Short mmCIF file of C-alpha atoms and ligand atoms in Angstrom, two decimals:
data_model
loop_
_atom_site.label_atom_id
_atom_site.label_comp_id
_atom_site.label_asym_id
_atom_site.label_seq_id
_atom_site.Cartn_x
_atom_site.Cartn_y
_atom_site.Cartn_z
CA MET I 22 0.00 0.00 0.00
CA THR I 23 1.35 3.40 -0.96
CA HIS I 24 0.63 6.41 1.27
CA ILE I 25 1.11 10.08 0.53
CA ILE I 26 1.62 12.32 3.54
CA ILE I 27 1.34 16.07 3.31
CA ALA I 28 2.46 18.59 5.93
CA ASP I 29 2.98 22.37 6.04
CA TYR I 30 6.72 21.81 6.41
CA ILE I 31 8.96 18.86 5.66
CA TYR I 32 12.41 18.60 7.26
CA THR I 33 14.66 17.57 4.35
CA PRO I 34 18.45 17.50 3.95
CA GLU I 35 17.97 20.87 2.18
CA GLY I 36 16.14 22.41 5.12
CA PHE I 37 12.44 22.90 5.90
CA GLN I 38 10.44 22.72 2.66
CA GLU I 39 6.90 23.93 1.97
CA ASN I 40 4.31 22.67 -0.53
CA LEU I 41 5.72 19.17 -0.71
CA ALA I 42 4.39 15.71 0.03
CA VAL I 43 6.05 12.32 0.58
CA ALA I 44 4.98 9.04 -1.04
CA PHE I 45 5.96 5.94 0.94
CA THR I 46 5.41 2.25 1.51
CA HIS I 47 7.79 0.82 4.13
CA ILE I 48 10.38 3.08 2.52
CA ILE I 49 10.25 6.59 1.06
CA LYS I 50 9.34 6.35 -2.63
CA GLU I 51 9.22 9.93 -3.79
CA ILE I 52 9.13 13.54 -2.60
CA ASP I 53 7.26 16.01 -4.78
CA THR I 54 4.17 18.21 -4.93
CA LEU I 55 0.88 16.57 -3.95
CA ASP I 56 -0.50 16.92 -7.49
CA ILE I 57 2.43 15.14 -9.10
CA LEU I 58 2.43 12.36 -6.51
CA LYS I 59 -1.34 11.88 -6.82
CA ALA I 60 -0.99 11.51 -10.59
CA LYS I 61 1.81 8.97 -10.16
CA TYR I 62 0.13 7.02 -7.36
CA PRO I 63 -3.60 7.38 -8.11
CA HIS I 64 -4.59 4.67 -5.61
CA ALA I 65 -2.46 5.95 -2.75
CA ASN I 66 -3.95 6.65 0.65
CA ILE I 67 -3.70 10.41 1.30
CA ILE I 68 -2.68 11.48 4.82
CA GLN I 69 -3.42 15.14 5.44
CA THR I 70 -1.76 16.23 8.69
CA ALA I 71 -3.29 18.96 10.83
CA GLU I 72 -2.53 22.67 10.42
CA HIS I 73 0.99 23.91 11.33
CA CYS I 74 2.49 20.44 11.16
CA VAL I 75 6.13 19.61 10.52
CA LEU I 76 7.09 16.20 9.15
CA TYR I 77 10.39 15.01 10.63
CA PRO I 78 12.29 11.75 10.14
CA GLY I 79 11.65 9.57 13.21
CA PHE I 80 13.85 10.63 16.12
CA ILE I 81 16.61 8.39 17.47
CA ASN I 82 17.77 8.03 21.08
CA THR I 83 21.16 6.30 20.75
CA HIS I 84 21.75 5.59 24.46
CA VAL I 85 19.28 4.44 27.12
CA HIS I 86 19.40 1.94 30.02
CA LEU I 87 15.84 0.53 30.23
CA GLU I 88 16.78 -1.86 33.05
CA PHE I 89 17.14 1.09 35.42
CA SER I 90 13.67 2.44 34.68
CA ALA I 91 12.42 1.82 38.24
CA ASN I 92 14.72 4.49 39.65
CA LYS I 93 13.03 7.56 41.07
CA THR I 94 14.95 8.53 44.23
CA ALA I 95 17.14 5.50 45.02
CA LEU I 96 20.21 6.79 43.16
CA LYS I 97 22.04 9.81 44.47
CA TYR I 98 22.33 12.73 42.04
CA GLY I 99 24.72 15.70 42.19
CA SER I 100 28.14 14.13 41.97
CA PHE I 101 29.53 11.05 40.18
CA MET I 102 31.08 9.02 43.02
CA PRO I 103 28.13 9.18 45.42
CA TRP I 104 25.96 8.18 42.44
CA LEU I 105 28.22 5.19 41.66
CA ASP I 106 28.15 4.15 45.32
CA SER I 107 24.36 4.32 45.27
CA VAL I 108 24.33 2.17 42.10
CA ILE I 109 26.31 -0.52 43.92
CA GLU I 110 23.96 -0.32 46.88
CA HIS I 111 20.66 -0.31 44.97
CA ARG I 112 21.42 -1.94 41.63
CA GLU I 113 20.02 -5.37 42.50
CA ALA I 114 16.83 -4.04 44.02
CA LEU I 115 16.29 -1.51 41.22
CA VAL I 116 16.83 -4.01 38.43
CA GLY I 117 14.69 -6.57 40.29
CA LYS I 118 11.84 -4.09 40.65
CA CYS I 119 12.00 -3.11 36.99
CA ASP I 120 9.39 -5.38 35.38
CA ASN I 121 8.24 -5.48 31.76
CA GLU I 122 5.31 -3.21 32.54
CA ILE I 123 7.62 -0.43 33.71
CA MET I 124 9.94 -0.81 30.70
CA ARG I 125 6.99 -0.90 28.28
CA ARG I 126 5.74 2.37 29.71
CA GLU I 127 9.15 3.96 29.09
CA CYS I 128 9.28 2.69 25.49
CA ASP I 129 5.87 4.29 25.10
CA THR I 130 7.12 7.60 26.55
CA MET I 131 9.89 7.54 23.95
CA LEU I 132 7.42 6.67 21.17
CA ARG I 133 5.10 9.54 22.15
CA SER I 134 8.06 11.92 21.96
CA GLY I 135 8.72 10.72 18.38
CA ILE I 136 11.46 8.14 19.01
CA THR I 137 11.32 5.48 16.28
CA THR I 138 14.73 3.90 17.04
CA PHE I 139 16.68 3.59 20.27
CA GLY I 140 19.96 2.09 21.44
CA ALA I 141 19.30 -0.04 24.55
CA ILE I 142 22.34 -0.59 26.77
CA SER I 143 21.64 -3.93 28.42
CA SER I 144 23.57 -5.16 31.47
CA PHE I 145 21.59 -8.36 32.02
CA GLY I 146 19.41 -8.90 28.97
CA ASN I 147 16.25 -8.30 31.03
CA GLU I 148 14.73 -5.85 28.56
CA LEU I 149 15.06 -8.12 25.51
CA GLU I 150 11.42 -9.26 25.53
CA VAL I 151 10.12 -5.69 25.77
CA CYS I 152 12.51 -4.62 23.00
CA GLU I 153 11.26 -7.44 20.77
CA GLU I 154 7.66 -6.36 21.28
CA THR I 155 8.06 -2.60 21.09
CA PRO I 156 7.20 -1.05 17.70
CA GLN I 157 10.51 0.83 17.56
CA ARG I 158 13.73 -0.38 15.97
CA VAL I 159 16.15 -1.30 18.75
CA VAL I 160 19.92 -1.50 18.58
CA PHE I 161 20.47 -3.92 21.45
CA PHE I 162 23.84 -3.14 23.05
CA ASN I 163 24.90 -6.11 25.23
CA GLU I 164 27.10 -4.64 27.94
CA LEU I 165 30.45 -6.12 28.94
CA ILE I 166 31.69 -5.26 32.41
CA GLY I 167 34.43 -6.76 34.62
CA SER I 168 37.82 -5.36 35.59
CA ASN I 169 39.04 -8.20 37.80
CA ALA I 170 41.11 -10.69 35.76
CA GLN I 171 39.97 -13.51 38.07
CA TYR I 172 36.30 -13.19 37.10
CA ALA I 173 36.81 -11.74 33.64
CA ASP I 174 36.43 -15.03 31.76
CA MET I 175 33.22 -15.87 33.54
CA LEU I 176 31.77 -12.40 32.87
CA TYR I 177 32.89 -12.62 29.25
CA GLY I 178 31.17 -15.98 28.89
CA ASP I 179 27.92 -14.58 30.25
CA PHE I 180 28.26 -11.58 27.92
CA MET I 181 28.74 -13.82 24.86
CA GLU I 182 25.63 -15.81 25.80
CA ARG I 183 23.61 -12.58 25.77
CA VAL I 184 25.17 -11.53 22.46
CA LYS I 185 24.13 -14.84 20.91
CA VAL I 186 20.57 -14.60 22.22
CA SER I 187 20.18 -11.09 20.78
CA MET I 188 21.63 -12.28 17.46
CA SER I 189 18.99 -14.97 17.27
CA CYS I 190 16.08 -12.47 17.48
CA GLN I 191 17.43 -10.47 14.58
CA LYS I 192 15.20 -12.09 11.97
CA SER I 193 11.87 -11.97 13.78
CA SER I 194 11.97 -8.38 15.05
CA ARG I 195 13.40 -4.93 14.50
CA ILE I 196 16.35 -5.72 16.75
CA THR I 197 19.97 -5.15 15.72
CA PRO I 198 22.42 -6.98 18.01
CA ALA I 199 25.27 -4.79 19.26
CA ILE I 200 28.03 -4.52 21.86
CA ALA I 201 28.62 -2.05 24.71
CA ILE I 202 31.89 -1.90 26.61
CA HIS I 203 30.94 -0.40 29.96
CA SER I 204 33.97 1.88 30.50
CA PRO I 205 37.78 2.03 30.70
CA TYR I 206 37.77 1.69 34.49
CA SER I 207 35.42 -1.29 34.62
CA VAL I 208 36.53 -3.57 31.76
CA HIS I 209 39.76 -5.58 31.70
CA PRO I 210 41.76 -4.92 28.47
CA ILE I 211 41.92 -8.62 27.56
CA ILE I 212 38.16 -9.15 27.44
CA LEU I 213 37.77 -5.65 25.97
CA GLN I 214 39.85 -6.67 22.96
CA LYS I 215 37.96 -9.95 22.60
CA ALA I 216 34.65 -8.09 22.56
CA VAL I 217 35.88 -5.53 20.02
CA ASN I 218 36.96 -8.43 17.81
CA VAL I 219 33.48 -9.95 18.03
CA ALA I 220 31.99 -6.60 16.97
CA LYS I 221 34.38 -6.46 14.01
CA GLU I 222 33.78 -10.05 13.00
CA HIS I 223 29.98 -9.67 12.88
CA THR I 224 29.95 -5.90 12.06
CA LEU I 225 27.94 -5.12 15.18
CA PRO I 226 27.47 -1.52 16.35
CA LEU I 227 29.84 -0.76 19.24
CA CYS I 228 29.62 1.79 22.05
CA THR I 229 31.32 2.60 25.34
CA HIS I 230 31.04 5.08 28.22
CA PHE I 231 34.21 7.20 28.17
CA LEU I 232 35.70 9.97 30.33
CA GLU I 233 32.41 10.83 31.97
CA SER I 234 33.66 12.19 35.33
CA GLN I 235 36.70 13.95 36.76
CA ALA I 236 37.12 10.94 39.09
CA GLU I 237 37.41 8.61 36.08
CA ARG I 238 40.06 10.83 34.50
CA GLU I 239 42.11 11.06 37.69
CA TRP I 240 41.97 7.29 38.21
CA LEU I 241 43.01 6.45 34.64
CA GLU I 242 45.72 9.12 34.50
CA HIS I 243 47.25 8.92 37.98
CA GLY I 244 45.66 5.92 39.72
CA LYS I 245 44.36 8.33 42.34
CA GLY I 246 41.21 10.09 43.45
CA GLU I 247 37.76 8.95 44.49
CA LEU I 248 37.72 5.85 42.30
CA LYS I 249 40.75 4.50 44.17
CA GLY I 250 38.78 4.26 47.39
CA PHE I 251 35.90 2.72 45.45
CA PHE I 252 38.05 -0.03 43.96
CA GLU I 253 39.79 -0.73 47.25
CA LYS I 254 36.47 -0.99 49.06
CA TYR I 255 34.50 -3.13 46.60
CA PHE I 256 37.09 -4.92 44.48
CA LYS I 257 40.20 -5.10 46.66
CA THR I 258 42.36 -3.56 43.91
CA SER I 259 44.28 -0.29 43.94
CA THR I 260 45.58 0.20 40.40
CA PRO I 261 43.62 0.86 37.19
CA VAL I 262 43.54 -1.97 34.60
CA THR I 263 44.19 0.39 31.69
CA ASN I 264 44.92 4.03 30.81
CA ILE I 265 43.26 6.53 28.51
CA GLN I 266 45.52 5.94 25.49
CA GLU I 267 45.51 2.16 25.67
CA PHE I 268 41.71 2.18 25.93
CA MET I 269 41.26 4.49 22.93
CA TYR I 270 43.70 2.44 20.83
CA ALA I 271 41.59 -0.66 21.36
CA PHE I 272 38.92 0.89 19.09
CA ASP I 273 41.34 2.17 16.44
CA ARG I 274 40.01 0.35 13.46
CA TYR I 275 36.33 0.21 14.32
CA PRO I 276 34.09 3.32 14.48
CA THR I 277 32.59 3.39 17.98
CA HIS I 278 29.96 5.50 19.72
CA PHE I 279 31.65 7.07 22.79
CA THR I 280 29.15 8.15 25.44
CA HIS I 281 29.72 11.33 27.53
CA CYS I 282 33.42 12.32 26.88
CA VAL I 283 32.81 15.35 29.10
CA GLN I 284 36.30 15.11 30.60
CA ALA I 285 38.14 14.32 27.36
CA ASN I 286 40.73 16.94 26.39
CA LYS I 287 41.30 18.49 22.97
CA ALA I 288 43.96 15.98 21.92
CA GLU I 289 41.79 13.00 22.88
CA LEU I 290 38.75 14.40 21.07
CA GLU I 291 40.87 15.02 18.01
CA TYR I 292 42.17 11.47 18.17
CA LEU I 293 38.63 10.08 18.32
CA ALA I 294 37.62 12.30 15.40
CA GLN I 295 40.56 11.17 13.32
CA LYS I 296 39.64 7.50 13.89
CA GLY I 297 36.07 8.06 12.68
CA HIS I 298 34.35 7.71 16.07
CA SER I 299 31.30 9.59 17.34
CA ILE I 300 29.90 10.84 20.65
CA ALA I 301 26.62 10.30 22.48
CA HIS I 302 25.93 13.53 24.35
CA CYS I 303 23.66 13.15 27.40
CA PRO I 304 23.18 16.69 28.77
CA ARG I 305 20.78 15.97 31.63
CA SER I 306 22.70 12.88 32.76
CA ASN I 307 25.96 14.88 32.81
CA ARG I 308 24.31 17.65 34.83
CA TYR I 309 22.58 15.30 37.28
CA LEU I 310 25.76 13.32 37.97
CA GLY I 311 27.82 16.49 38.35
CA CYS I 312 30.11 15.57 35.46
CA GLY I 313 30.20 18.96 33.75
CA ARG I 314 29.32 20.17 30.26
CA LEU I 315 30.51 18.71 26.97
CA ALA I 316 31.62 21.70 24.86
CA ILE I 317 29.61 20.72 21.78
CA GLU I 318 30.42 24.03 20.07
CA THR I 319 34.06 22.97 19.61
CA LEU I 320 33.55 19.29 18.72
CA SER I 321 35.00 18.11 15.43
CA LEU I 322 33.30 14.72 15.42
CA PRO I 323 29.67 13.77 14.81
CA TYR I 324 27.50 13.48 17.91
CA SER I 325 24.00 12.34 18.86
CA VAL I 326 21.94 13.60 21.79
CA ALA I 327 20.60 10.86 24.07
CA THR I 328 18.69 10.54 27.33
CA ASP I 329 20.85 7.90 29.08
CA GLY I 330 18.70 5.84 31.50
CA LEU I 331 16.36 6.82 34.31
CA SER I 332 19.38 5.93 36.44
CA SER I 333 20.63 9.44 35.66
CA ASN I 334 17.58 11.26 34.33
CA ASP I 335 13.99 12.22 35.09
CA SER I 336 12.37 11.20 31.80
CA LEU I 337 13.06 9.44 28.51
CA ASN I 338 11.20 12.11 26.53
CA ILE I 339 13.63 13.31 23.84
CA PHE I 340 12.06 16.80 23.75
CA ASP I 341 12.79 17.21 27.48
CA GLU I 342 16.40 16.37 26.61
CA LEU I 343 16.56 18.88 23.77
CA ARG I 344 15.12 21.66 25.95
CA ALA I 345 17.72 20.88 28.62
CA ALA I 346 20.43 21.04 25.93
CA LEU I 347 19.18 24.47 24.87
CA MET I 348 19.57 25.66 28.47
CA LEU I 349 22.90 24.00 29.18
CA HIS I 350 24.65 25.26 26.06
CA HIS I 351 23.87 28.95 26.46
CA GLN I 352 27.13 29.72 24.63
CA VAL I 353 25.62 28.67 21.30
CA PRO I 354 23.16 30.97 19.44
CA ILE I 355 19.77 29.44 20.17
CA GLU I 356 18.43 29.15 16.61
CA LYS I 357 21.58 27.49 15.35
CA LEU I 358 21.66 25.15 18.36
CA ALA I 359 18.04 24.10 17.79
CA ASN I 360 18.85 23.06 14.21
CA THR I 361 22.01 21.25 15.31
CA LEU I 362 20.08 19.32 17.97
CA ILE I 363 17.42 18.14 15.51
CA ASN I 364 20.19 17.03 13.17
CA ALA I 365 21.87 15.18 16.07
CA ILE I 366 18.78 13.04 16.82
CA THR I 367 18.00 12.31 13.17
CA THR I 368 20.73 12.28 10.51
CA ASN I 369 23.73 11.90 12.82
CA ALA I 370 22.12 9.30 15.06
CA ALA I 371 20.98 7.14 12.12
CA GLU I 372 24.42 7.19 10.57
CA ILE I 373 26.05 6.35 13.90
CA LEU I 374 23.75 3.38 14.58
CA GLY I 375 23.84 2.21 10.97
CA ILE I 376 20.08 2.49 10.46
CA ASN I 377 18.81 3.49 7.01
CA SER I 378 16.67 6.32 8.37
CA GLY I 379 17.16 9.79 9.86
CA LYS I 380 16.55 11.65 6.61
CA ILE I 381 13.49 12.37 4.51
CA GLU I 382 15.07 11.19 1.29
CA VAL I 383 14.12 8.63 -1.38
CA GLY I 384 15.15 5.10 -0.35
CA LYS I 385 15.21 5.77 3.40
CA LEU I 386 12.94 3.82 5.76
CA ALA I 387 9.54 5.42 6.24
CA ASP I 388 10.07 6.38 9.89
CA PHE I 389 8.42 9.71 10.67
CA ALA I 390 7.44 11.95 13.57
CA VAL I 391 4.83 14.65 13.00
CA VAL I 392 5.15 17.74 15.21
CA THR I 393 2.21 20.14 15.49
CA LEU I 394 3.23 23.74 16.13
CA PRO I 395 0.80 25.97 18.07
CA GLU I 396 0.58 28.38 15.12
CA MET I 397 2.22 29.03 11.78
CA PRO I 398 5.79 30.14 12.58
CA LYS I 399 6.36 33.80 11.82
CA ARG I 400 9.91 33.17 10.58
CA LYS I 401 10.83 29.98 8.75
CA GLU I 402 14.34 29.84 10.23
CA GLU I 403 12.86 29.28 13.71
CA ILE I 404 10.92 26.07 12.98
CA ALA I 405 13.43 23.84 14.76
CA LEU I 406 13.43 26.12 17.81
CA TRP I 407 9.63 26.30 18.06
CA SER I 408 9.42 22.53 17.54
CA ILE I 409 11.71 21.99 20.54
CA LEU I 410 10.16 24.60 22.80
CA HIS I 411 6.49 23.79 22.12
CA THR I 412 6.48 20.00 21.85
CA LYS I 413 5.82 17.67 24.76
CA GLU I 414 4.49 14.88 22.55
CA VAL I 415 4.32 14.43 18.80
CA SER I 416 1.01 14.05 16.92
CA GLU I 417 1.78 11.09 14.68
CA VAL I 418 4.48 8.42 14.48
CA TYR I 419 5.22 6.05 11.57
CA ILE I 420 7.74 3.22 11.63
CA GLY I 421 8.46 1.27 8.47
CA GLY I 422 5.43 2.98 6.95
CA GLU I 423 3.03 1.85 9.70
CA LYS I 424 1.23 4.28 11.95
CA TYR I 425 1.73 3.76 15.68
CA ILE I 426 0.43 7.09 17.00
O1 MCF K 9 25.60 6.38 31.65
C1 MCF K 9 25.24 6.35 33.00
C2 MCF K 9 26.41 6.81 33.82
N1 MCF K 9 27.63 6.07 33.55
C3 MCF K 9 27.77 4.73 33.66
N2 MCF K 9 26.88 3.80 33.74
C4 MCF K 9 25.55 3.86 33.73
C5 MCF K 9 24.76 4.99 33.43
N3 MCF K 9 23.49 4.66 33.63
C6 MCF K 9 23.43 3.40 33.98
N4 MCF K 9 24.66 2.87 34.05
C7 MCF K 9 24.89 1.48 34.42
C8 MCF K 9 25.93 0.76 33.62
O2 MCF K 9 25.39 0.24 32.47
O3 MCF K 9 25.30 1.43 35.75
C9 MCF K 9 26.20 0.38 35.96
C10 MCF K 9 26.44 -0.27 34.60
O4 MCF K 9 25.75 -1.46 34.46
C11 MCF K 9 27.37 1.06 36.57
S1 MCF K 9 28.74 0.12 36.95
C12 MCF K 9 28.54 -0.43 38.56
FE1 FE K 10 24.84 5.31 30.08
#
């Protein structure tokens, strides 16, 4: 079945366009005026959106931890180390309390904010069933964690089991199996390299948390600081398993999505850029865990904007995240920032996750989010800004050409 959707504005790679319509099945067939498309597809179903609507490619949240969706007040916000301590204390209870119902509700929150694809960072594989059932495309990042050489093989074995399970659901759902390395301080370099090799061998998307806090930087650089006490207390070790350079080199020949990077310096960011990597920027998470601000205005590598989990956030609504980003990055002219942010959650994010969406262009998947503005924008160059400021929930969502909202 061919559909033709018409909206006041369409967000295209050439900017916001008026007087155009999009013909699609599960993919985008053609973009032209309504009259021309009607003549070409006389039997198409015509979808006329409401007044003041903007048709966007479906939005993409590249980094979320659904398993922590039960957190409301258990985890301590404000500063990274107290947060990490509270994770150790409450992790089991929080993950245990987080049933499918809670995770389904959060997938729905994302859907209502226009998210048609998300990257799920999975520590235990508990959210797999919900991710198989949710209408969205899911890049399922199986997380590897374990810094102690003694237990590393066992943890690696468990990780590989989860990777295999997620690979087996590939055919029956919209799931893409993928790999997440937790962080440089928590993963032993031997199993890190094994996991990177698995990603290479099966061309699986790869991500890692990297240089999130000042404590992480101090530990990796000097073997000192707050993480030292943490490792002595919980893991009976007092030296880091790797350093910043060695960790970065492990990803040299495989483009990886580096989450946070708030504490990375210019040379490190340049190195990542040169190797073709990208960044997941999580503004609210960084603020809530007291990690600082990623200077997006000076970045020379592509980045996405993501919510992180409810372990370090208050909602998984992508518009809440974009509004927070507008506030946090007051250095950037607001109109320009608004456009950059929309680009980050569409075109950039799709490219980073390797999904054939994120652009309204012929041949792309028919994933759309329709935003209804409160009135016709007075100035066309402000459409992205008004979309971000005035949207709590989108009006319509299509994934693979099917309507879900
Ligand atoms: O991205 C945030 C902050 N940085 C690191 N980890 C997590 C975040 N949200 C949840 N986590 C999880 C992570 O996946 O918390 C655990 C890991 O399983 C922390 S390590 C004890
Ligand atoms: Fe995270």
